[in-house]
Coordinates of C-alpha atoms in Angstrom, one line a residue:
Chain D
M18 CA -26.9 14.8 -0.3
K19 CA -23.6 13.4 1.0
E20 CA -23.2 11.4 4.2
L21 CA -20.6 12.4 6.7
K22 CA -19.2 9.4 8.6
S23 CA -17.1 9.0 11.7
E24 CA -13.9 7.1 10.9
V25 CA -13.5 6.0 14.5
S26 CA -15.5 4.6 17.4
G27 CA -15.9 6.8 20.4
F28 CA -18.3 9.4 21.8
V29 CA -19.2 12.8 20.5
V30 CA -17.5 15.5 22.6
S31 CA -18.7 18.5 20.8
L32 CA -20.6 19.8 17.8
E33 CA -18.6 22.4 16.0
A34 CA -21.3 23.4 13.5
K35 CA -25.1 23.3 13.4
A36 CA -27.8 22.4 11.0
G37 CA -28.3 25.0 8.3
D38 CA -24.7 26.2 8.5
E39 CA -22.8 26.9 5.2
I40 CA -19.6 24.9 5.6
A41 CA -16.3 24.8 3.7
A42 CA -14.5 21.7 2.5
G43 CA -12.3 20.4 5.4
Q44 CA -14.3 22.2 8.0
V45 CA -14.6 20.4 11.3
V46 CA -18.3 19.5 11.9
L47 CA -18.0 17.6 15.2
L48 CA -15.4 15.9 17.4
V49 CA -15.4 12.3 18.5
E50 CA -13.3 11.3 21.5
S51 CA -11.4 8.1 21.0
M52 CA -8.2 6.9 22.8
K53 CA -8.2 10.2 24.8
M54 CA -7.9 12.1 21.5
E55 CA -10.5 14.4 19.9
V56 CA -10.9 13.1 16.3
P57 CA -12.4 15.6 13.9
V58 CA -15.2 14.6 11.5
E59 CA -14.6 17.0 8.6
A60 CA -16.8 17.9 5.6
Q61 CA -15.3 16.5 2.4
M62 CA -16.9 19.2 0.3
A63 CA -18.3 22.7 0.7
G64 CA -22.1 22.9 1.1
T65 CA -24.9 23.3 3.5
L66 CA -25.0 21.1 6.7
E67 CA -28.5 19.7 6.3
E68 CA -28.7 17.8 9.6
I69 CA -26.5 16.4 12.4
L70 CA -27.7 13.0 13.5
V71 CA -25.9 12.8 16.8
G72 CA -25.6 14.9 19.9
E73 CA -22.9 15.6 22.5
G74 CA -22.3 12.5 24.6
D75 CA -23.7 10.0 22.0
S76 CA -21.5 7.1 21.2
V77 CA -20.7 6.4 17.6
A78 CA -19.2 3.3 15.9
E79 CA -16.7 3.4 13.1
G80 CA -18.4 4.2 9.8
D81 CA -21.6 5.6 11.4
V82 CA -23.3 8.4 9.5
V83 CA -23.2 11.4 11.7
A84 CA -24.4 14.2 9.4
H85 CA -25.8 15.0 6.0
V86 CA -24.3 17.7 3.7
R87 CA -26.0 19.2 0.6
E88 CA -23.2 19.9 -1.9
A89 CA -22.8 23.6 -2.9
Chain N
M1 CA 1.1 -19.1 -56.4
T2 CA 4.6 -20.4 -57.0
S3 CA 7.8 -19.1 -55.4
K4 CA 8.9 -17.8 -58.7
D5 CA 5.9 -15.5 -58.9
D6 CA 7.1 -13.9 -55.6
E7 CA 10.4 -12.8 -56.9
G8 CA 10.6 -9.1 -56.8
G9 CA 8.2 -9.0 -53.8
S10 CA 4.5 -8.7 -54.5
G11 CA 3.8 -7.7 -50.9
E12 CA 1.7 -10.8 -50.5
P13 CA 3.2 -13.2 -47.9
R14 CA 4.3 -16.5 -49.2
P15 CA 2.4 -19.5 -47.8
D16 CA 5.1 -20.3 -45.2
L17 CA 4.8 -16.8 -43.7
A18 CA 1.1 -16.6 -44.2
E19 CA 0.6 -19.7 -42.1
V20 CA 2.5 -18.1 -39.2
L21 CA 0.7 -14.8 -39.6
D22 CA -2.7 -16.6 -39.5
A23 CA -1.7 -18.6 -36.5
K24 CA -0.7 -15.5 -34.7
A25 CA -3.7 -13.5 -35.7
A26 CA -6.0 -16.3 -34.4
T27 CA -4.8 -15.5 -30.9
L28 CA -5.7 -11.8 -31.0
D29 CA -8.9 -10.4 -29.5
D30 CA -10.4 -9.2 -32.8
N31 CA -10.4 -12.8 -34.1
R32 CA -11.9 -14.3 -31.0
P33 CA -15.4 -12.7 -30.9
E34 CA -16.8 -15.4 -28.6
A35 CA -14.1 -14.9 -26.0
L36 CA -14.5 -11.1 -26.3
A37 CA -18.3 -11.4 -25.9
K38 CA -17.8 -13.5 -22.7
R39 CA -15.6 -10.9 -21.2
A40 CA -18.0 -8.1 -22.2
R41 CA -20.9 -9.9 -20.5
T42 CA -19.1 -9.9 -17.2
G43 CA -17.7 -6.4 -17.7
H44 CA -14.0 -7.5 -17.7
W45 CA -11.1 -6.6 -19.9
T46 CA -9.2 -9.2 -21.8
A47 CA -5.6 -10.1 -20.9
R48 CA -4.4 -8.5 -24.2
A49 CA -6.5 -5.3 -23.5
N50 CA -4.8 -4.9 -20.1
I51 CA -1.3 -5.4 -21.5
A52 CA -2.0 -3.0 -24.4
A53 CA -3.3 -0.4 -22.0
L54 CA -0.3 -0.5 -19.8
L55 CA 2.5 -0.7 -22.3
D56 CA 3.8 2.1 -24.5
E57 CA 2.5 1.6 -28.0
K58 CA 4.3 -0.9 -30.3
T59 CA 6.7 -1.9 -27.5
F60 CA 5.3 -5.4 -26.8
Q61 CA 7.5 -8.3 -27.7
E62 CA 5.4 -11.3 -26.9
Y63 CA 6.8 -14.6 -25.8
G64 CA 4.9 -17.9 -26.5
Q65 CA 2.1 -16.4 -28.5
L66 CA 2.0 -19.6 -30.5
A67 CA 2.0 -22.0 -27.5
R68 CA -1.0 -24.2 -27.2
P69 CA -2.4 -26.5 -24.5
A70 CA -0.5 -29.7 -24.0
F71 CA -3.5 -31.8 -25.2
D72 CA -3.9 -31.5 -28.9
L73 CA -7.7 -31.6 -28.6
R74 CA -8.0 -28.7 -26.3
V75 CA -7.9 -25.2 -27.8
G76 CA -6.4 -22.3 -26.0
P77 CA -4.5 -19.5 -27.6
A78 CA -1.1 -19.0 -26.0
D79 CA -2.2 -21.7 -23.5
G80 CA -4.0 -19.0 -21.6
L81 CA -1.0 -16.8 -20.6
V82 CA -0.1 -13.7 -22.5
M83 CA 3.4 -12.4 -21.7
G84 CA 6.4 -10.6 -22.9
L85 CA 8.6 -7.5 -22.6
G86 CA 7.7 -3.9 -23.3
S87 CA 8.0 -0.4 -21.8
V88 CA 6.0 1.8 -19.6
A89 CA 6.7 5.5 -20.0
G90 CA 10.0 4.5 -21.5
Q91 CA 11.0 2.1 -18.7
S92 CA 11.6 -1.5 -19.7
V93 CA 9.3 -4.0 -17.9
A94 CA 8.1 -7.5 -18.2
V95 CA 4.4 -8.4 -18.2
A96 CA 2.3 -11.5 -17.9
A97 CA -1.5 -12.0 -17.8
Y98 CA -3.5 -15.1 -17.4
D99 CA -6.3 -15.2 -20.0
Y100 CA -9.6 -16.0 -18.3
T101 CA -11.2 -16.9 -21.6
V102 CA -8.9 -19.9 -21.9
H103 CA -10.0 -22.5 -19.5
A104 CA -10.7 -19.9 -16.8
G105 CA -7.2 -18.6 -16.6
T106 CA -6.0 -21.9 -15.3
Q107 CA -2.3 -22.8 -14.8
A108 CA -1.3 -25.7 -17.0
T109 CA 1.7 -27.6 -18.3
I110 CA 2.7 -25.3 -21.2
N111 CA 1.8 -22.0 -19.5
H112 CA 3.9 -23.0 -16.5
A113 CA 6.8 -23.5 -18.8
K114 CA 6.1 -20.1 -20.2
S115 CA 5.9 -18.3 -16.9
D116 CA 9.0 -20.1 -15.6
R117 CA 10.9 -18.8 -18.6
M118 CA 9.5 -15.3 -18.3
M119 CA 10.7 -15.1 -14.7
H120 CA 14.1 -16.4 -15.5
I121 CA 14.4 -13.6 -18.0
V122 CA 13.0 -11.1 -15.5
E123 CA 15.7 -12.2 -13.1
R124 CA 18.5 -12.0 -15.6
L125 CA 17.5 -8.6 -17.1
R126 CA 16.4 -7.2 -13.7
L127 CA 13.1 -5.9 -15.0
P128 CA 10.1 -4.8 -13.0
F129 CA 7.4 -7.4 -13.5
V130 CA 3.7 -6.8 -13.7
F131 CA 1.4 -9.9 -13.4
W132 CA -2.4 -10.0 -13.9
T133 CA -3.2 -13.2 -11.9
E134 CA -6.9 -13.8 -12.6
G135 CA -7.5 -17.5 -12.9
G136 CA -8.7 -20.7 -11.3
G137 CA -5.4 -22.4 -10.3
W138 CA -4.3 -25.7 -11.7
R139 CA -6.2 -27.0 -14.8
P140 CA -7.4 -30.4 -13.7
H141 CA -7.8 -31.7 -17.2
E142 CA -4.1 -32.0 -17.3
N143 CA -3.9 -34.1 -14.2
N144 CA -2.4 -37.0 -16.0
I145 CA 0.6 -34.9 -17.0
S146 CA 2.9 -34.6 -14.0
A147 CA 4.1 -31.1 -14.9
R148 CA 3.1 -29.7 -11.6
D149 CA 5.9 -31.6 -10.0
F150 CA 8.4 -29.8 -12.2
E151 CA 7.1 -26.3 -12.7
E152 CA 9.0 -23.5 -11.0
T153 CA 6.4 -20.8 -11.2
F154 CA 5.9 -20.3 -7.5
A155 CA 9.5 -20.9 -6.5
M156 CA 10.7 -18.5 -9.2
M157 CA 8.2 -15.8 -8.1
A158 CA 9.5 -16.2 -4.5
K159 CA 13.0 -16.0 -5.8
L160 CA 12.3 -12.7 -7.5
S161 CA 11.6 -11.2 -4.0
G162 CA 13.8 -8.2 -3.5
Q163 CA 15.5 -8.7 -6.8
V164 CA 13.1 -6.8 -9.0
P165 CA 9.9 -4.9 -8.2
T166 CA 6.9 -7.1 -8.7
L167 CA 3.3 -5.9 -9.0
G168 CA 0.2 -8.1 -9.1
I169 CA -3.2 -7.1 -10.5
V170 CA -6.3 -9.0 -9.6
A171 CA -9.3 -7.9 -11.8
G172 CA -11.5 -11.0 -11.5
R173 CA -11.6 -14.4 -9.9
C174 CA -8.2 -15.5 -8.6
F175 CA -7.8 -18.7 -6.6
A176 CA -5.3 -21.4 -5.6
G177 CA -2.1 -21.3 -7.7
N178 CA -3.1 -18.0 -9.3
A179 CA -3.7 -16.5 -5.8
N180 CA -0.3 -17.9 -4.7
V181 CA 1.3 -15.9 -7.5
A182 CA -0.6 -12.8 -6.3
G183 CA 0.5 -13.4 -2.7
L184 CA 4.2 -13.5 -3.8
C185 CA 4.1 -10.0 -5.4
D186 CA 5.6 -7.1 -3.6
T187 CA 2.4 -5.1 -4.1
L188 CA -1.1 -6.1 -5.1
I189 CA -3.8 -4.1 -6.8
A190 CA -7.4 -5.5 -6.8
T191 CA -10.4 -4.1 -8.6
R192 CA -13.9 -4.0 -7.2
K193 CA -14.7 -7.2 -9.3
A194 CA -11.8 -9.1 -7.7
A195 CA -12.4 -12.4 -5.8
L196 CA -9.3 -13.7 -4.2
G197 CA -8.5 -16.7 -2.1
M198 CA -6.2 -19.7 -1.7
A199 CA -9.0 -22.2 -2.1
G200 CA -11.9 -21.7 -4.4
P201 CA -15.6 -22.7 -4.0
P202 CA -15.3 -26.4 -5.0
L203 CA -12.6 -27.1 -2.4
V204 CA -14.4 -25.1 0.3
E205 CA -17.6 -27.0 -0.4
S206 CA -15.9 -30.4 -0.2
A207 CA -13.9 -29.6 2.9
L208 CA -16.3 -27.5 4.9
G209 CA -19.7 -28.2 3.3
L210 CA -20.1 -24.5 2.7
K211 CA -21.6 -23.3 -0.6
L212 CA -20.1 -19.9 -1.4
T213 CA -19.6 -17.9 -4.6
P214 CA -16.0 -16.7 -5.3
E215 CA -17.2 -13.2 -4.6
E216 CA -18.5 -14.2 -1.2
L217 CA -15.3 -16.0 -0.4
G218 CA -12.7 -13.2 -1.1
P219 CA -14.2 -9.8 -2.0
P220 CA -11.9 -6.8 -2.2
E221 CA -13.3 -5.2 0.9
V222 CA -12.2 -8.2 3.0
H223 CA -8.7 -8.1 1.6
E224 CA -8.4 -4.4 1.9
A225 CA -9.1 -4.7 5.6
S226 CA -7.0 -7.9 6.1
G227 CA -4.0 -6.3 4.4
A228 CA -3.7 -8.9 1.7
V229 CA -4.4 -6.3 -1.0
D230 CA -2.4 -3.1 -1.0
I231 CA -4.6 -1.0 -3.3
V232 CA -8.2 -1.4 -4.2
V233 CA -9.3 0.4 -7.4
E234 CA -12.6 0.7 -9.2
D235 CA -11.8 -1.1 -12.4
E236 CA -9.2 -2.2 -14.9
A237 CA -8.6 1.3 -16.2
E238 CA -7.8 2.7 -12.7
A239 CA -5.6 -0.4 -12.1
I240 CA -3.5 0.6 -15.1
E241 CA -3.2 4.2 -13.9
V242 CA -2.1 3.0 -10.5
A243 CA 0.3 0.5 -12.0
R244 CA 1.9 3.2 -14.1
L245 CA 2.3 5.4 -11.0
Y246 CA 3.7 2.4 -9.0
L247 CA 6.3 1.6 -11.7
S248 CA 7.4 5.3 -11.8
Y249 CA 8.8 5.0 -8.2
F250 CA 11.3 2.4 -9.6
S251 CA 12.2 4.3 -12.7
D252 CA 15.2 6.4 -13.4
E253 CA 12.9 9.2 -14.6
R254 CA 13.4 12.2 -12.3
T255 CA 11.3 15.0 -13.8
P256 CA 10.3 17.2 -10.9
G257 CA 6.6 17.5 -10.2
E258 CA 4.6 20.5 -9.0
A259 CA 5.3 21.5 -5.4
P260 CA 2.3 21.8 -3.0
D261 CA 1.6 25.0 -1.0
P262 CA 4.2 24.8 1.8
M263 CA 2.3 27.2 4.1
A264 CA -0.5 24.7 4.6
L265 CA 1.9 22.6 6.7
R266 CA 2.0 25.2 9.5
D267 CA -1.6 24.6 10.5
I268 CA -2.0 20.9 10.3
V269 CA -1.0 20.0 13.8
P270 CA -3.7 21.6 16.0
E271 CA -2.7 23.8 18.9
N272 CA -4.8 21.7 21.2
P273 CA -2.5 18.6 21.9
R274 CA -5.6 16.4 22.4
R275 CA -6.9 17.2 18.9
A276 CA -6.2 14.6 16.2
Y277 CA -5.4 15.4 12.6
D278 CA -5.0 13.4 9.4
V279 CA -1.3 12.8 8.8
R280 CA -2.1 12.3 5.1
K281 CA -2.3 16.1 5.0
V282 CA 1.3 16.2 6.0
I283 CA 2.3 13.7 3.3
E284 CA 0.3 15.7 0.7
G285 CA 2.1 18.8 2.0
V286 CA 5.6 17.5 1.2
A287 CA 5.0 15.4 -1.9
D288 CA 4.8 16.5 -5.6
V289 CA 1.2 17.1 -6.4
G290 CA -0.5 13.9 -7.5
S291 CA 2.5 11.7 -6.6
V292 CA 1.2 10.0 -3.4
L293 CA 0.3 6.3 -3.6
E294 CA -0.8 5.0 -0.2
L295 CA -0.4 1.2 0.4
R296 CA -2.8 -0.8 2.6
P297 CA -4.9 2.3 3.6
R298 CA -7.6 0.2 5.4
F299 CA -5.2 -2.1 7.2
G300 CA -3.1 -1.2 10.3
R301 CA -4.8 2.2 10.2
A302 CA -2.8 3.7 13.1
A303 CA 0.0 4.0 10.5
V304 CA 0.2 5.3 7.0
T305 CA 2.7 4.0 4.4
A306 CA 2.9 5.7 1.1
L307 CA 5.2 6.0 -1.9
I308 CA 5.7 9.6 -3.0
K309 CA 7.9 11.8 -5.1
I310 CA 9.7 14.9 -4.0
A311 CA 11.0 17.0 -6.9
G312 CA 10.6 13.8 -9.0
R313 CA 12.6 11.6 -6.6
P314 CA 11.0 8.6 -5.1
V315 CA 10.6 8.5 -1.3
G316 CA 8.9 6.0 1.0
V317 CA 6.9 7.6 3.8
L318 CA 6.2 5.9 7.1
A319 CA 3.9 7.8 9.4
N320 CA 1.8 7.4 12.5
Q321 CA -1.8 8.3 12.1
P322 CA -3.2 10.2 15.1
M323 CA -6.8 9.7 13.7
F324 CA -6.7 6.0 14.8
L325 CA -5.7 4.7 18.2
A326 CA -4.2 8.2 18.7
G327 CA -1.4 6.9 16.5
A328 CA -0.6 4.1 19.1
M329 CA 1.1 1.3 17.3
D330 CA -0.8 -2.0 17.3
S331 CA 0.3 -5.3 15.6
P332 CA -1.2 -4.5 12.2
A333 CA 0.3 -1.1 12.1
C334 CA 3.7 -2.6 13.1
D335 CA 3.5 -5.2 10.4
K336 CA 2.6 -2.6 7.8
L337 CA 5.5 -0.4 8.8
A338 CA 8.0 -3.3 8.9
R339 CA 7.1 -4.6 5.5
F340 CA 7.2 -1.2 3.9
I341 CA 10.7 -0.7 5.2
Q342 CA 11.7 -3.9 3.6
L343 CA 10.1 -2.9 0.3
C344 CA 11.9 0.5 0.3
D345 CA 15.2 -1.0 1.4
A346 CA 15.1 -3.8 -1.2
H347 CA 14.6 -1.4 -4.0
D348 CA 16.8 1.5 -2.7
I349 CA 14.0 4.0 -2.1
P350 CA 15.0 6.5 0.6
M351 CA 12.6 6.7 3.5
L352 CA 11.0 9.5 5.5
F353 CA 9.6 8.8 8.9
L354 CA 6.9 11.1 10.3
C355 CA 6.5 10.5 14.0
D356 CA 3.5 11.2 16.1
T357 CA 2.9 8.3 18.4
P358 CA 2.0 8.0 22.1
G359 CA 3.9 4.7 21.8
L360 CA 3.0 1.1 21.3
M361 CA -0.6 0.3 21.9
V362 CA -1.4 -1.0 25.4
G363 CA -3.8 -3.5 26.9
P364 CA -4.5 -7.3 27.1
E365 CA -6.2 -7.4 23.7
V366 CA -3.2 -6.1 21.8
E367 CA -0.8 -8.2 23.9
A368 CA -2.8 -11.2 22.8
T369 CA -2.0 -10.4 19.2
A370 CA 1.7 -11.0 19.9
L371 CA 2.6 -7.3 19.9
V372 CA 5.9 -8.3 21.6
R373 CA 6.9 -9.9 18.3
H374 CA 5.1 -7.8 15.8
S375 CA 6.5 -4.5 17.1
S376 CA 10.0 -6.0 17.0
R377 CA 9.8 -6.5 13.3
I378 CA 10.0 -2.8 12.7
L379 CA 13.4 -2.6 14.4
T380 CA 14.8 -5.7 12.6
A381 CA 13.7 -4.2 9.3
A382 CA 14.9 -0.6 10.0
V383 CA 18.2 -1.3 11.7
N384 CA 19.3 -3.7 9.0
A385 CA 18.2 -1.5 6.2
T386 CA 21.0 0.1 4.3
V387 CA 18.9 2.7 2.4
P388 CA 19.2 6.1 4.1
F389 CA 16.3 7.6 5.9
M390 CA 15.4 10.8 7.8
T391 CA 12.8 11.5 10.5
V392 CA 10.5 14.4 11.3
V393 CA 8.9 14.4 14.7
L394 CA 5.6 16.1 14.2
R395 CA 4.2 15.9 17.7
K396 CA 4.3 13.0 20.0
A397 CA 7.4 10.9 20.3
Y398 CA 7.0 8.6 23.2
G399 CA 8.5 5.3 24.4
L400 CA 9.6 2.5 22.2
G401 CA 7.1 3.7 19.6
Y402 CA 9.3 6.7 19.0
Y403 CA 12.4 4.5 19.2
M404 CA 11.1 2.5 16.3
M405 CA 9.9 5.5 14.3
G406 CA 13.3 6.5 13.1
S407 CA 14.8 7.9 16.3
L408 CA 18.6 8.6 16.9
P409 CA 19.7 5.0 17.8
L410 CA 18.4 3.9 14.3
N411 CA 20.9 6.3 12.8
P412 CA 18.7 8.5 10.6
A413 CA 20.7 10.7 8.1
L414 CA 18.8 13.6 9.5
L415 CA 16.4 14.0 12.5
V416 CA 14.4 17.1 12.8
A417 CA 11.3 18.2 14.8
W418 CA 8.4 20.5 14.3
P419 CA 7.8 23.1 17.0
T420 CA 4.9 21.0 18.3
A421 CA 7.2 18.0 19.1
E422 CA 6.8 16.4 22.5
F423 CA 9.1 13.8 23.9
G424 CA 9.1 11.1 26.6
A425 CA 11.0 7.9 27.2
M426 CA 7.6 6.5 28.1
G427 CA 4.0 7.8 28.4
L428 CA 4.2 10.6 30.9
E429 CA 1.1 9.8 32.9
G430 CA 2.3 6.3 33.3
A431 CA 5.8 7.5 34.3
V432 CA 4.6 9.7 37.1
K433 CA 2.5 6.9 38.5
I434 CA 5.7 5.0 39.1
T435 CA 8.1 7.9 40.0
H436 CA 5.6 9.5 42.4
K437 CA 3.8 6.4 43.6
Q438 CA 4.0 7.2 47.3
E439 CA 2.9 10.8 46.9
L440 CA 0.0 9.9 44.7
D441 CA -1.1 6.9 46.8
A442 CA -1.4 9.2 49.8
I443 CA -4.1 11.3 48.0
D444 CA -7.5 9.7 48.8
D445 CA -9.7 11.9 46.6
Q446 CA -9.6 10.5 43.1
K447 CA -10.1 13.9 41.4
T448 CA -7.3 15.5 43.4
R449 CA -5.0 12.6 42.7
L450 CA -5.7 12.8 38.9
A451 CA -5.1 16.5 38.9
R452 CA -1.8 16.0 40.7
E453 CA -0.9 13.3 38.2
R454 CA -1.6 15.6 35.3
E455 CA 0.4 18.4 36.9
L456 CA 3.4 16.2 37.4
A457 CA 3.1 15.0 33.8
D458 CA 2.8 18.6 32.5
E459 CA 6.1 19.5 34.4
I460 CA 7.9 16.7 32.5
R461 CA 6.2 17.8 29.3
A462 CA 7.5 21.4 29.8
R463 CA 11.0 20.0 30.1
N464 CA 10.7 18.1 26.8
T465 CA 9.5 20.7 24.3
A466 CA 11.1 20.8 20.9
L467 CA 13.5 23.5 22.0
Q468 CA 14.4 21.8 25.2
V469 CA 15.1 18.5 23.5
A470 CA 17.1 20.3 20.8
A471 CA 19.1 22.0 23.5
R472 CA 20.2 18.6 24.7
Y473 CA 21.1 17.9 21.0
E474 CA 18.6 15.1 20.5
Y475 CA 17.4 16.7 17.3
D476 CA 19.6 17.9 14.5
D477 CA 17.2 20.8 14.0
V478 CA 13.8 22.2 14.8
I479 CA 12.2 23.4 11.6
D480 CA 9.4 25.6 10.3
P481 CA 6.8 23.0 9.1
A482 CA 6.5 25.1 5.9
D483 CA 10.2 24.2 5.2
T484 CA 9.7 20.4 5.5
R485 CA 9.8 19.6 1.8
D486 CA 12.9 21.7 1.3
V487 CA 14.6 19.9 4.3
V488 CA 13.7 16.5 2.8
L489 CA 15.1 17.6 -0.5
K490 CA 18.4 18.7 1.1
F491 CA 18.5 15.2 2.7
L492 CA 17.9 13.6 -0.7
N493 CA 20.6 15.8 -2.3
A494 CA 23.1 14.7 0.3
L495 CA 22.7 11.1 -0.6
P496 CA 25.4 9.3 -2.7
P497 CA 24.2 7.7 -5.9
T498 CA 22.6 4.3 -5.4
P499 CA 25.2 1.7 -6.1
P500 CA 24.4 -0.4 -9.1
R501 CA 23.0 -3.8 -8.1
T502 CA 23.7 -7.2 -9.6
G503 CA 22.0 -9.3 -7.0
R504 CA 19.6 -9.2 -4.2
K505 CA 20.0 -7.0 -1.1
R506 CA 17.2 -8.6 0.9
T507 CA 14.0 -10.4 0.5
I508 CA 10.7 -8.7 1.3
D509 CA 8.5 -10.4 3.8
N510 CA 5.2 -11.4 2.2
W511 CA 3.4 -10.0 5.2

């Protein structure tokens, strides 16, 4: 199981995938708004999105784990 | 055995030679099992193992292998500093490595004399210099020798700035004078086992009453974030790999590498202007595959600085990073960019600016960091650089941030934009607040006022698209992102040969 982390502080504007989805490497899983920009959190590897730990509107800090991916 | 018996050559060394060979052999790792075991226990490589791994086989000419500590009673092969000349992938280099198994890699009377001589040779022969700096600073047992007052090690290291490429590697505990040497290097690599600081635990305890281990004082994670270390690697083996790559940017070797898929560049900048993207993807998209070496990745993260190769030719890339602060330039990002310009200029590496910035960072916090001064460093470095550079505007190009990121007044050899380029002399929302103050102030409803503000900003935006700006001839060209590598290559091909250098062009700021 790999952890997906947000590289920036901000709040979650949208979830772009849902738990159980098969995702590709580089696919955007969710967007964090920071400095008026939507910063993507991308999967580093292909796999199954096991769970998303945050919801829209939640605030996240830099380095927070936001999702778990099971490697393909 | 008499000398007469040797006539005709039995192959056995005569006693005079045998004595020398034995003395030399005694300094080698194989004949120092205790020292070797000590290193193995802590999971470190020896000084000699590091040098052997970096240099091409059988190219090492050691200097001062037979030197010993100034006090007869103290043992210490080579007085704890292994150094000499050799080659890396055919390129001549000088190397030096403090030996932690000799009095904790300390600097002492004789090894100072050695390093001083090495650096004079480095200066005269203009060789890239790699220095493993692990060690505990001055060797206090030699306090009654006043050599410290005469040694030139630190002064010479500072004098090498801008004359030859210098690379430091910290793979263990490195404090005081040893850390000073590290801090004087152009570029610094540290392994996960590094502990780096100007004052080690004994000094910290006596001055501040704090009991800390070296690893608590200066771990690599701290230096990665502080910007003191350029590249953190896992271990010695990776440090050697990175050192070889680093040296290759300063080599005459120009074998073209594999080109990346150019079409990937078309989709990196999202259609949605508010969507961030990782500018490293653009860098990967123009560089030879496997040729990107990013410096200070965890420091000043609103900018990315990387050495790359394009068709085998070294290029220094300076980019804004929209993932952090939307690419707005704060003091650390400015420092990082300014220093990198100096590094490239000093060593004649052409530069590529990739601009996507909303401008300098705003707000009281960043002003309190002396942004007024830090941001100015970029211009002083760039305007006074003589190495040619070119600029690609990827998306945002606003205010003084754009001015500093290789805009026209800085005289780039080529200035192009991607179709996604936006331009503004200052942030557009801020601009309309000033130019339309009366109109906006008259709108009581906040939502309506914000909507009008956005509308006005969008009007200006529409007048400053890539095509509009190119029509006013503020770009030399607007290009298909997929052609970016080819465009950079044309720029490189247009450059005259680098004039041979006999002296220094400029020093490189240590920060």
